[in-house]
XYZ file of C-alpha atoms in Angstrom:
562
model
C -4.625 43.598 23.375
C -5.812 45.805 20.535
C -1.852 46.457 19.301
C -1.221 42.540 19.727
C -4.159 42.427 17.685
C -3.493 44.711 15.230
C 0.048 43.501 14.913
C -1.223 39.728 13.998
C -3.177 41.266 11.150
C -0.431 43.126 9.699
C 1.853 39.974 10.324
C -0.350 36.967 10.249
C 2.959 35.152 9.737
C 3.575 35.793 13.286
C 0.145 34.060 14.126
C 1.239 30.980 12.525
C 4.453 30.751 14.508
C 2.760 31.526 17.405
C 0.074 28.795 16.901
C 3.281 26.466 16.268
C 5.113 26.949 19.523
C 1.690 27.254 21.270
C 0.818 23.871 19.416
C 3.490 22.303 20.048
C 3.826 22.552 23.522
C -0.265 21.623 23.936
C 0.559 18.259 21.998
C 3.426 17.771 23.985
C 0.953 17.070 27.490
C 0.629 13.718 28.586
C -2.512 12.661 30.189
C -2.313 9.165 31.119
C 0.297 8.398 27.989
C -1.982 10.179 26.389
C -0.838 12.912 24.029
C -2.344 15.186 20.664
C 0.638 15.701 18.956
C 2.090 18.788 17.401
C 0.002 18.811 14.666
C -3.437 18.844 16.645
C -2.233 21.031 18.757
C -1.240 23.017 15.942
C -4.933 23.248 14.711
C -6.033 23.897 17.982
C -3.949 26.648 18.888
C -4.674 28.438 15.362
C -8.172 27.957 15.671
C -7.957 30.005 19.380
C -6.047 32.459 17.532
C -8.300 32.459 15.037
C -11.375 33.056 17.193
C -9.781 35.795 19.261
C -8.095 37.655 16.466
C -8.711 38.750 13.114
C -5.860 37.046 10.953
C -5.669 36.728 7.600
C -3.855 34.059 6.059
C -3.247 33.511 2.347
C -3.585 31.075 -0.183
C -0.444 30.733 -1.211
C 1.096 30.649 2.202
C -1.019 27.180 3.415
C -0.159 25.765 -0.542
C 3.623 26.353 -0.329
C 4.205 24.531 2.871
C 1.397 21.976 1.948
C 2.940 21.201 -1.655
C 6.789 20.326 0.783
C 4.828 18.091 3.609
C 3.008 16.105 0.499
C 6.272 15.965 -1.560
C 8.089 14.867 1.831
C 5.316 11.874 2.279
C 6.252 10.365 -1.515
C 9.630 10.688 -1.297
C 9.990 8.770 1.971
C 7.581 6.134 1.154
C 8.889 5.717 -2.792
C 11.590 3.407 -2.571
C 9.333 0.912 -0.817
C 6.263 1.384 -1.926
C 6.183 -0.877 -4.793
C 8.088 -3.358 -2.871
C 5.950 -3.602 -0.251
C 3.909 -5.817 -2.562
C 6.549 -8.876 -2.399
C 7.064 -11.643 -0.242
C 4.628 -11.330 3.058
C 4.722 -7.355 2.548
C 1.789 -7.835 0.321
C -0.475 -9.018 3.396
C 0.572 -6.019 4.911
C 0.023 -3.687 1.623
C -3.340 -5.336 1.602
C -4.465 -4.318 4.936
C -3.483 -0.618 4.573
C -5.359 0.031 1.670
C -8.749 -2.425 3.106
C -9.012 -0.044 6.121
C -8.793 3.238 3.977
C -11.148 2.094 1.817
C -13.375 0.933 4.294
C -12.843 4.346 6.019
C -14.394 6.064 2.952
C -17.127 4.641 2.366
C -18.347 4.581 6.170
C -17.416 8.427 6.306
C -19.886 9.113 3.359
C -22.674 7.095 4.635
C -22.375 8.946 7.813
C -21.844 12.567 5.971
C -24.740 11.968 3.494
C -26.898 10.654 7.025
C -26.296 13.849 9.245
C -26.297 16.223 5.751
C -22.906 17.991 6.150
C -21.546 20.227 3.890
C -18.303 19.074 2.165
C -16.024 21.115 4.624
C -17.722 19.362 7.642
C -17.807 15.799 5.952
C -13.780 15.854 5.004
C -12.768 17.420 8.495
C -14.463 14.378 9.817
C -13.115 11.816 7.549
C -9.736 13.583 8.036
C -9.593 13.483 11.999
C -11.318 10.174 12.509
C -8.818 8.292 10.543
C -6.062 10.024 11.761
C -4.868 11.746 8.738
C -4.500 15.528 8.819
C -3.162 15.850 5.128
C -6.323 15.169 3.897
C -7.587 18.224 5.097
C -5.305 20.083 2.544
C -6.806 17.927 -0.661
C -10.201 18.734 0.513
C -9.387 22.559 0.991
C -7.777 22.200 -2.507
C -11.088 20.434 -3.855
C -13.640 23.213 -2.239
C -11.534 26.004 -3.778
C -12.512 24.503 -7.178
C -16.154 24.354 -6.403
C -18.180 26.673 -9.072
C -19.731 28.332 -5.033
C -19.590 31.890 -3.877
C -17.068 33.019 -1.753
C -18.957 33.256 1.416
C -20.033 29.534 1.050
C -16.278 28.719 -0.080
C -14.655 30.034 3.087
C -17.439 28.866 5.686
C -16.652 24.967 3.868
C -12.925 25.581 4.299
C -13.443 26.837 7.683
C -15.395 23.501 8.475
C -12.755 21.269 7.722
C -10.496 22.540 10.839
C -13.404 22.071 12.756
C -14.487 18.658 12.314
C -10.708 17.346 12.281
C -10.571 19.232 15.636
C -13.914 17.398 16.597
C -13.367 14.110 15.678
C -9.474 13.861 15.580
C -9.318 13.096 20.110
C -12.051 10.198 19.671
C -9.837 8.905 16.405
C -6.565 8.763 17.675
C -7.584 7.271 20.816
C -10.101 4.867 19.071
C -6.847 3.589 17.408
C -4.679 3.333 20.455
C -7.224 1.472 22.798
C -7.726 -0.760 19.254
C -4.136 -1.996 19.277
C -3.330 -1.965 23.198
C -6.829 -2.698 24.854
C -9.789 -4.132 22.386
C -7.475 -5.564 19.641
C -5.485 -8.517 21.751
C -9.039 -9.085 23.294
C -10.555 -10.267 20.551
C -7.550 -11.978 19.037
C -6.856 -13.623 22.443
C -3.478 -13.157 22.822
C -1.257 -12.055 25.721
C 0.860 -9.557 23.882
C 4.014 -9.666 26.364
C 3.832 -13.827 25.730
C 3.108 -13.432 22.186
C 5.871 -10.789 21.707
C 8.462 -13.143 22.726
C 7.019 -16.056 20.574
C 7.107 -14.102 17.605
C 10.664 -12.894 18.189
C 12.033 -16.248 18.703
C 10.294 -16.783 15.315
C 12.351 -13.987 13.716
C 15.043 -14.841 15.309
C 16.022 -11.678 17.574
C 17.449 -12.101 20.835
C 17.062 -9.884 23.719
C 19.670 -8.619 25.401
C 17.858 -8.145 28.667
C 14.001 -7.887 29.676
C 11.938 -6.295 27.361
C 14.382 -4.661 24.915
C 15.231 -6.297 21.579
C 18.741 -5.077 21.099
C 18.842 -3.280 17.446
C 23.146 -3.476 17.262
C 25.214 -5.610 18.699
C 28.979 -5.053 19.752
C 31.383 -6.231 17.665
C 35.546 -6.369 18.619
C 38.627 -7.987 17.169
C 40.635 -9.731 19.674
C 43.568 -12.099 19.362
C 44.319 -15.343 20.669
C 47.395 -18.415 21.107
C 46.201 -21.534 19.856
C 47.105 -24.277 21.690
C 48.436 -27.703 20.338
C 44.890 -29.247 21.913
C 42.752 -26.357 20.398
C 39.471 -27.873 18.414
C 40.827 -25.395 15.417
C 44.264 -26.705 15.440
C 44.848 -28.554 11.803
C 41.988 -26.373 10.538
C 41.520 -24.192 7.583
C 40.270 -21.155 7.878
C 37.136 -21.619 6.182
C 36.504 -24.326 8.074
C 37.557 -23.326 11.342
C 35.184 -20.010 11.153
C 32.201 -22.902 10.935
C 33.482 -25.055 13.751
C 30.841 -22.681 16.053
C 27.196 -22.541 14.870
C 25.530 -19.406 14.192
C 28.675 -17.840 16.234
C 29.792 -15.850 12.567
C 33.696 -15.500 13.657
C 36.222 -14.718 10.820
C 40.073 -15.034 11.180
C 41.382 -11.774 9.581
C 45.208 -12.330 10.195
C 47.940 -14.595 12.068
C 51.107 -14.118 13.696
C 53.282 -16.825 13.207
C 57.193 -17.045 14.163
C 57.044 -13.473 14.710
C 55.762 -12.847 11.439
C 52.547 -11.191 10.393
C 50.366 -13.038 7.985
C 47.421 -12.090 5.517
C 45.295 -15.393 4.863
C 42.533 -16.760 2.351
C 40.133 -19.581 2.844
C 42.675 -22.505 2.551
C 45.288 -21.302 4.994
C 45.766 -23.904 7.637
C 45.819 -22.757 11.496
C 48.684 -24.195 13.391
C 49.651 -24.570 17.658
C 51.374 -21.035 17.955
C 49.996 -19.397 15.972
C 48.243 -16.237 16.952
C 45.199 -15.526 15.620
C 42.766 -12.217 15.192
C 39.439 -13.060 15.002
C 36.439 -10.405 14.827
C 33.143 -11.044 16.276
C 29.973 -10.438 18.755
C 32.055 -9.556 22.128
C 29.908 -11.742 24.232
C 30.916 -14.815 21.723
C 34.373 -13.974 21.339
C 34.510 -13.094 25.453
C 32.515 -16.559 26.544
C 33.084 -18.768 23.718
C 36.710 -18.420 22.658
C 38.016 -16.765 25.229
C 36.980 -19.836 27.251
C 39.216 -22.113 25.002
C 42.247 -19.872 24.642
C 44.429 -18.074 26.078
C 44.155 -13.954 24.833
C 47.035 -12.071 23.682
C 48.077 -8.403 23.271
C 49.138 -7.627 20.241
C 48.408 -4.312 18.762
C 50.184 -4.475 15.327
C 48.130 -7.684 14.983
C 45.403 -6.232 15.672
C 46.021 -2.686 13.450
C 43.335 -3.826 11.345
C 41.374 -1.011 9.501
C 37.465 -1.339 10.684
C 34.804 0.507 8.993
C 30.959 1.707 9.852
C 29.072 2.373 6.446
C 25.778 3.000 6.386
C 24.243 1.262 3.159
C 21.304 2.264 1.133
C 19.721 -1.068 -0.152
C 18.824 -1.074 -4.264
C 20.162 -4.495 -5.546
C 16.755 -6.335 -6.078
C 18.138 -9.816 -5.600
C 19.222 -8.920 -2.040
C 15.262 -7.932 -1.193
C 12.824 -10.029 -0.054
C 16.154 -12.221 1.820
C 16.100 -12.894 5.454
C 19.443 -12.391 7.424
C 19.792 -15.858 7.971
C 19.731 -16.338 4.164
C 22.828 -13.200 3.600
C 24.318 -14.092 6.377
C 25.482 -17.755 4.461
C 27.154 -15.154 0.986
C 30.323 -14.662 0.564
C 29.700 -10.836 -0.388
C 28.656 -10.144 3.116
C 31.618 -12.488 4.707
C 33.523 -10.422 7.693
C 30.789 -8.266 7.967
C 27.854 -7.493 10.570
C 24.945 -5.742 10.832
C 23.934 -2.964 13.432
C 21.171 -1.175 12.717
C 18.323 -1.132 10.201
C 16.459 1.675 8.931
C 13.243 1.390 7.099
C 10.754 4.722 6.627
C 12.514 6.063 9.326
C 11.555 2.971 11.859
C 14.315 0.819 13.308
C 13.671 -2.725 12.282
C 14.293 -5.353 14.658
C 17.464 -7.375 13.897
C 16.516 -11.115 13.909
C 17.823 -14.326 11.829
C 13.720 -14.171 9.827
C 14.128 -10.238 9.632
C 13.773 -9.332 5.998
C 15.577 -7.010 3.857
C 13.559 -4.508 1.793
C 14.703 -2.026 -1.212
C 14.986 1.045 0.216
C 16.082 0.075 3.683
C 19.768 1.445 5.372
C 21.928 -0.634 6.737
C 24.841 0.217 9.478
C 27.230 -2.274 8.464
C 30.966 -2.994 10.242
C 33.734 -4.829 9.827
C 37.169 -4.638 8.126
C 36.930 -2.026 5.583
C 37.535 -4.262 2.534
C 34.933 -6.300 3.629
C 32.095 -3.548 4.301
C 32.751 -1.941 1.198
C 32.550 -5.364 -1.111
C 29.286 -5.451 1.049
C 28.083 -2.137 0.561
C 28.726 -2.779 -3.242
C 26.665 -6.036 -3.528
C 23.545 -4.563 -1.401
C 23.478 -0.610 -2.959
C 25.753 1.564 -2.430
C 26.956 3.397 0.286
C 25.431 6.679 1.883
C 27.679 9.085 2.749
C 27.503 11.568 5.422
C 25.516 14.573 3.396
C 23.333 17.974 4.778
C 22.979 19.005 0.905
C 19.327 18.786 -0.541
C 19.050 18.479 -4.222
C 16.790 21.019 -4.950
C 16.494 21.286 -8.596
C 15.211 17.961 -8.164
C 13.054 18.913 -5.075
C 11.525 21.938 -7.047
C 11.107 20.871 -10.741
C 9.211 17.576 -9.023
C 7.230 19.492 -7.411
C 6.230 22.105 -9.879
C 5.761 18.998 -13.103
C 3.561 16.894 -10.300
C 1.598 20.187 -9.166
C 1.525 20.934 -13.058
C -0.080 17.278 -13.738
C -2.523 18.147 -11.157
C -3.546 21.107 -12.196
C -4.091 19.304 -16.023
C -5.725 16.026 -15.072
C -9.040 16.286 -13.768
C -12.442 14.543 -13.442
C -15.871 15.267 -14.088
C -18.558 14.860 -11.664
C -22.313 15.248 -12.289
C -22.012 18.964 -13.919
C -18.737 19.957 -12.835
C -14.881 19.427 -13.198
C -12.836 18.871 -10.706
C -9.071 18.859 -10.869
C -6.846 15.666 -9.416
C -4.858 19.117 -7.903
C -1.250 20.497 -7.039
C -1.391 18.894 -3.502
C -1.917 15.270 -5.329
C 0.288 15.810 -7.859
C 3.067 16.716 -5.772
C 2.825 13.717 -3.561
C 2.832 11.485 -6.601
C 5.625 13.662 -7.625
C 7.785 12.745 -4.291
C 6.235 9.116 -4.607
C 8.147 8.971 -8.388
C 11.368 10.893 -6.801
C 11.645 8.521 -4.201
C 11.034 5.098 -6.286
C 14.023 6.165 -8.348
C 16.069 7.255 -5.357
C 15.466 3.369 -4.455
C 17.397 2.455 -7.840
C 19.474 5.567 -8.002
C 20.538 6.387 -4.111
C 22.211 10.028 -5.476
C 19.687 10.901 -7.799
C 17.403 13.766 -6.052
C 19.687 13.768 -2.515
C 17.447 14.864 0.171
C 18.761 14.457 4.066
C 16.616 12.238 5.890
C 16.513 15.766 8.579
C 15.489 17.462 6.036
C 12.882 14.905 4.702
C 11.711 15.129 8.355
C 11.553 19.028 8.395
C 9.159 18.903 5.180
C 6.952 16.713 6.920
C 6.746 18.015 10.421
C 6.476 21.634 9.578
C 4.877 21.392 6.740
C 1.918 19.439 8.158
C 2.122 21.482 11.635
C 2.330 25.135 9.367
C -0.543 24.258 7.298
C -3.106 22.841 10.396
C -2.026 25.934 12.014
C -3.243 28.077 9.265
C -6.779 26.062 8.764
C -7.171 26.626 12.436
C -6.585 30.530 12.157
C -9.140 30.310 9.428
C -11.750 28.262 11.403
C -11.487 29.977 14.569
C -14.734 32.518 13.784
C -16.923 29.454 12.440
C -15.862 27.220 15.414
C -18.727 27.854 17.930
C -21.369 27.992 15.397
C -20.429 24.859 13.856
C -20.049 23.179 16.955
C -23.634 24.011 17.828
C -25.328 23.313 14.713
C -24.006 19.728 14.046
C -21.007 19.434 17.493
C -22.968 16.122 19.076
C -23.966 14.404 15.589
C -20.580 14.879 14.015
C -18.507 13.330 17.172
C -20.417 10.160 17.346
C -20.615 10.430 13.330
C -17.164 10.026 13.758
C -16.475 7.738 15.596
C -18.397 5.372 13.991
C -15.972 5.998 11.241
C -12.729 5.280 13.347
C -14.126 1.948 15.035
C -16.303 0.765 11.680
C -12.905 0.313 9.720
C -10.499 -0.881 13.117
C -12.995 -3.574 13.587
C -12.889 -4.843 10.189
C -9.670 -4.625 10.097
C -8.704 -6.572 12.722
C -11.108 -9.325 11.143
C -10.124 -9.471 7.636
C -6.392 -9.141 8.583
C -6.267 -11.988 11.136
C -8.953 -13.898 9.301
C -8.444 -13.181 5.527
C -4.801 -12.503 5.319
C -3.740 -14.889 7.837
C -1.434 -12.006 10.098
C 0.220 -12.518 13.426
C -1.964 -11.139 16.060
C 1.116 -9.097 17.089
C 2.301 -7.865 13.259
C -1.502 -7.660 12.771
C -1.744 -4.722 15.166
C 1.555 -2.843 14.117
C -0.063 -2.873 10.687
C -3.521 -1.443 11.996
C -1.699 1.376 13.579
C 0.637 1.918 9.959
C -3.174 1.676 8.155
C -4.052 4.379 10.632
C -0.985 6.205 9.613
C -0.994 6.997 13.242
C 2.525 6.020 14.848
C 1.614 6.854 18.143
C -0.659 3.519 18.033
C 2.595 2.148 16.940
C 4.814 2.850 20.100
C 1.777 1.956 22.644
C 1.384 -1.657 20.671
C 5.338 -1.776 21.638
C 5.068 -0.244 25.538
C 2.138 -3.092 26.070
C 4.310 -5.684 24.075
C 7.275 -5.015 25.774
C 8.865 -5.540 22.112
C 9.633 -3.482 18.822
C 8.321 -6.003 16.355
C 5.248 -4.768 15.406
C 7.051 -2.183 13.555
C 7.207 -5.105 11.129
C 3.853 -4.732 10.104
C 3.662 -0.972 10.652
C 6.434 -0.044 7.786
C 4.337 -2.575 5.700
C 0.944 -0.807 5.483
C 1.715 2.473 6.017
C 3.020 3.037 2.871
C 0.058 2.254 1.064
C -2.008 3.867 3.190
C -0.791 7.439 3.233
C -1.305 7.398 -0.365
C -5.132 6.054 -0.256
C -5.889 8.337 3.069
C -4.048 11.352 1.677
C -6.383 11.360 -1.529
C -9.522 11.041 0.590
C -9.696 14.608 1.156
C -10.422 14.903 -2.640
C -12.800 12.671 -3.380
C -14.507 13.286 -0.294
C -15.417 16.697 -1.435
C -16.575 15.451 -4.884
C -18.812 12.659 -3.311
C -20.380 15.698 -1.427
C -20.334 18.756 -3.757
């Protein structure tokens, strides 16, 4: 024990990875669907480390990864974070920066009440709401304090420990919220309401309790018959002879010949047709009507799957119902979309945001005038554009080292870890009008996040680990109820000024709580207990907004309480 010991000083980068893999597999344990997560398991496991062994762990070291997981957060909620504002997004916007704010100002009542120190009061904040970054804007804040050292590192030490106190009784505050306490007090059923609110948008389920997000899509060709209802038909008209069906003639064979057609081109008996459409239509609706043919030169039609990053602001803010009736997007159909890294429900009300992907397919002529009219098309990339990555990064640390604000007899610095997520929240609102410019693979976007995050708890753990047992006896009772007053105080209010103020579906209303949260684990138990993705609506909506609001807390926690 006293080599392993000895070792983790020499090599406290060996601690960290340790308290990762030991984190990680801790957050991984379900208890009743219940689980921490890597990153609180993270903290956890560094703060046993921490208590056990003597490790030191640098500056520098908790700033680098900090700087990428904060950088990470802006660039993956830039392209829609302005956007968020339009059309019903802005109910949604609304609610995830009420609840923050409301989080706040509860969390300083309650610090001011019990007299914490600023380490105590932010680790609070920080695990209550659900929203480990703030932990590294508070240790950023503290480390500008005009305080000796000793004071400095027992406050930085603090903030693991009240996240590690208060972060159990937030996260499942916020999960009985949305599944248990929420639909109560809205009184709805959400399984019933669920499939109300999809018929609403439109999506149809492909069996019970899935929402399909693609749809199959073939090309099949068939005789028409001198009795067919298309017979005498143009094309144009002929692909609206079925409602809502979206079939498209791409070629005919006619007297043996093959034949490329436009709008205006008449169907006659004989002819053989290729149409392209949902299987299920084309198998029960037209294959009902006419008699299917094998013809593979007919049918040697060049389909393509392009995955399209939205940017053409006319496009946003349009329902797929609305596209679906524009030429640009005629021939072609839509599989999946991506939004923040959430799959969107496809549905006939489902809106299109800047920012969002889109798996389109269809002849390859067709995607592409598509993919030209929405954005433009991503390809297939592992390459991270890091001279935009790093110079971001080093002008929005830069800013934050420059720009700061004075409180009662001090100045405190906006700091790097602020700057840098404005920095990624810049980057990514001109990816969202310039899909090459600053190239960063959604893996990769992922990477910064996750490891960043789970790194940087780890380390604040390792540092808290001595200070944990005295800090839990001097304020351990106080500071868990403390905080869960401020996890309930801002759910509450939220679920009353959302349904009540901004008018929200009960079932959107809760996806958004859990996005306010910033806490996607609320997310997936609002869809288990719904039986239905939708909610994710309302989630991609507010949690934009709020990781900027919660993420900043840290901060100005620490200069309410210095």
């Amino acid at each position: 024990m006293q080599w392993f010991a000895s070792t983790l000083s020499r090599y406290p980068e060996l601690a960290v990875y340790l308290a990762l893999g030991i984190g990680y597999w801790i957050g991984g344990i379900r208890i009743r669907g219940f689980t921490l997560g890597g990153v609180t398991g993270s903290l956890l496991a560094g703060m046993l480390l921490g208590w056990l062994f003597a490790v030191p762990v640098a500056a520098t070291a908790k700033s680098l990864v900090f700087l990428l997981f904060l950088f990470g957060i802006g660039y993956e909620v830039g392209p829609r974070f302005l956007g968020a504002m339009k059309g019903d997004g802005w109910r949604f916007a609304a609610l995830g920066a009420f609840m923050p704010v409301v989080g706040l100002i509860v969390a300083v009542l309650v610090a001011k009440m019990l007299r914490l120190d600023p380490g105590l009061a932010a680790g609070m904040m920080s695990g209550a709401l659900t929203e480990s970054p703030a932990m590294g804007t508070a240790s950023e804040a503290i480390q500008a304090l005009p305080i000796d050292a000793a004071t400095r590192e027992r406050y930085l030490a603090h903030i693991g420990v009240g996240d590690a106190l208060c972060y159990v009784s937030g996260a499942l505050g916020v999960i009985l919220t949305c599944t248990v306490f929420g639909p109560k007090l809205l009184g709805v059923d959400l399984a019933a309401h669920a499939l109300d609110v999809e018929k609403r948008y439109g999506i149809r389920r492909q069996r019970h309790g899935v929402a399909p997000a693609w749809q199959p899509f073939e090309t099949r060709a068939y005789r028409v018959g001198p009795a067919a209802p298309v017979t005498g038909l143009t094309i144009a008209s002929a692909e609206d002879a079925i409602a809502g069906a979206r079939l498209f003639v791409h070629r005919i064979r006619r007297d043996g010949a093959l034949l490329d057609v436009d709008e205006a081109t008449v169907i006659r008996a004989g002819d053989v047709i290729a149409i392209g459409g949902r299987r299920d239509v084309l198998v029960e609706v037209v294959g009902g009507r006419g008699e299917e043919v094998d013809d593979p030169a007919l049918l040697d039609i060049p389909i393509a799957s392009h995955e399209v990053f939205v940017v053409t602001s006319q496009w946003a803010g349009s329902t797929l119902e609305e596209i679906a009736r524009r030429d640009e997007v005629h021939a072609v159909f839509l599989r999946r979309i991506r939004r923040g890294g959430q799959d969107i429900p496809i549905g006939t009300r489902t809106t299109i945001e800047r920012g969002d992907v889109l798996t389109l397919v269809g002849p390859e002529a067709s995607v592409l005038r598509a993919a030209d009219a929405l954005g433009q098309v991503v390809h297939a990339s592992d390459a991270t554009d890091f001279v935009v990555v790093g110079l971001a990064i080093f002008l929005g640390a830069l800013s934050g080292i420059v720009a700061s604000v004075p409180i009662g007899g001090i100045t405190i610095g906006v700091g790097t870890s602020i700057g840098a997520l404005l920095a990624g929240l810049v980057v990514g609102h001109i990816r969202g009008r310039r899909p090459l410019f600053g190239r960063v693979p959604d893996a990769a976007v992922k990477l910064m996040q996750s490891f960043g995050l789970a790194a940087f708890v780890a380390m604040i753990g390792i540092g808290a680990g001595p200070h944990f047992v005295v800090a839990l006896r001097e304020s351990g009772v106080g500071l868990f109820l403390g905080g869960l007053l401020v996890t309930m105080t801002p759910l509450l209010l939220g679920l009353w000024f959302g349904r009540k103020v901004l008018k929200i579906d009960p079932l959107l209303l809760l996806g958004a709580i859990s996005g306010a949260q910033t806490f996607t684990a609320a997310l997936a138990a609002v869809q288990e207990k719904s039986g239905s993705p939708v909610a994710v609506i309302g989630y991609t909506g507010a949690v934009a907004v709020a990781h900027l609001f919660l993420t900043t807390w840290g901060t100005v926690m620490v200069m309410v309480m210095a």
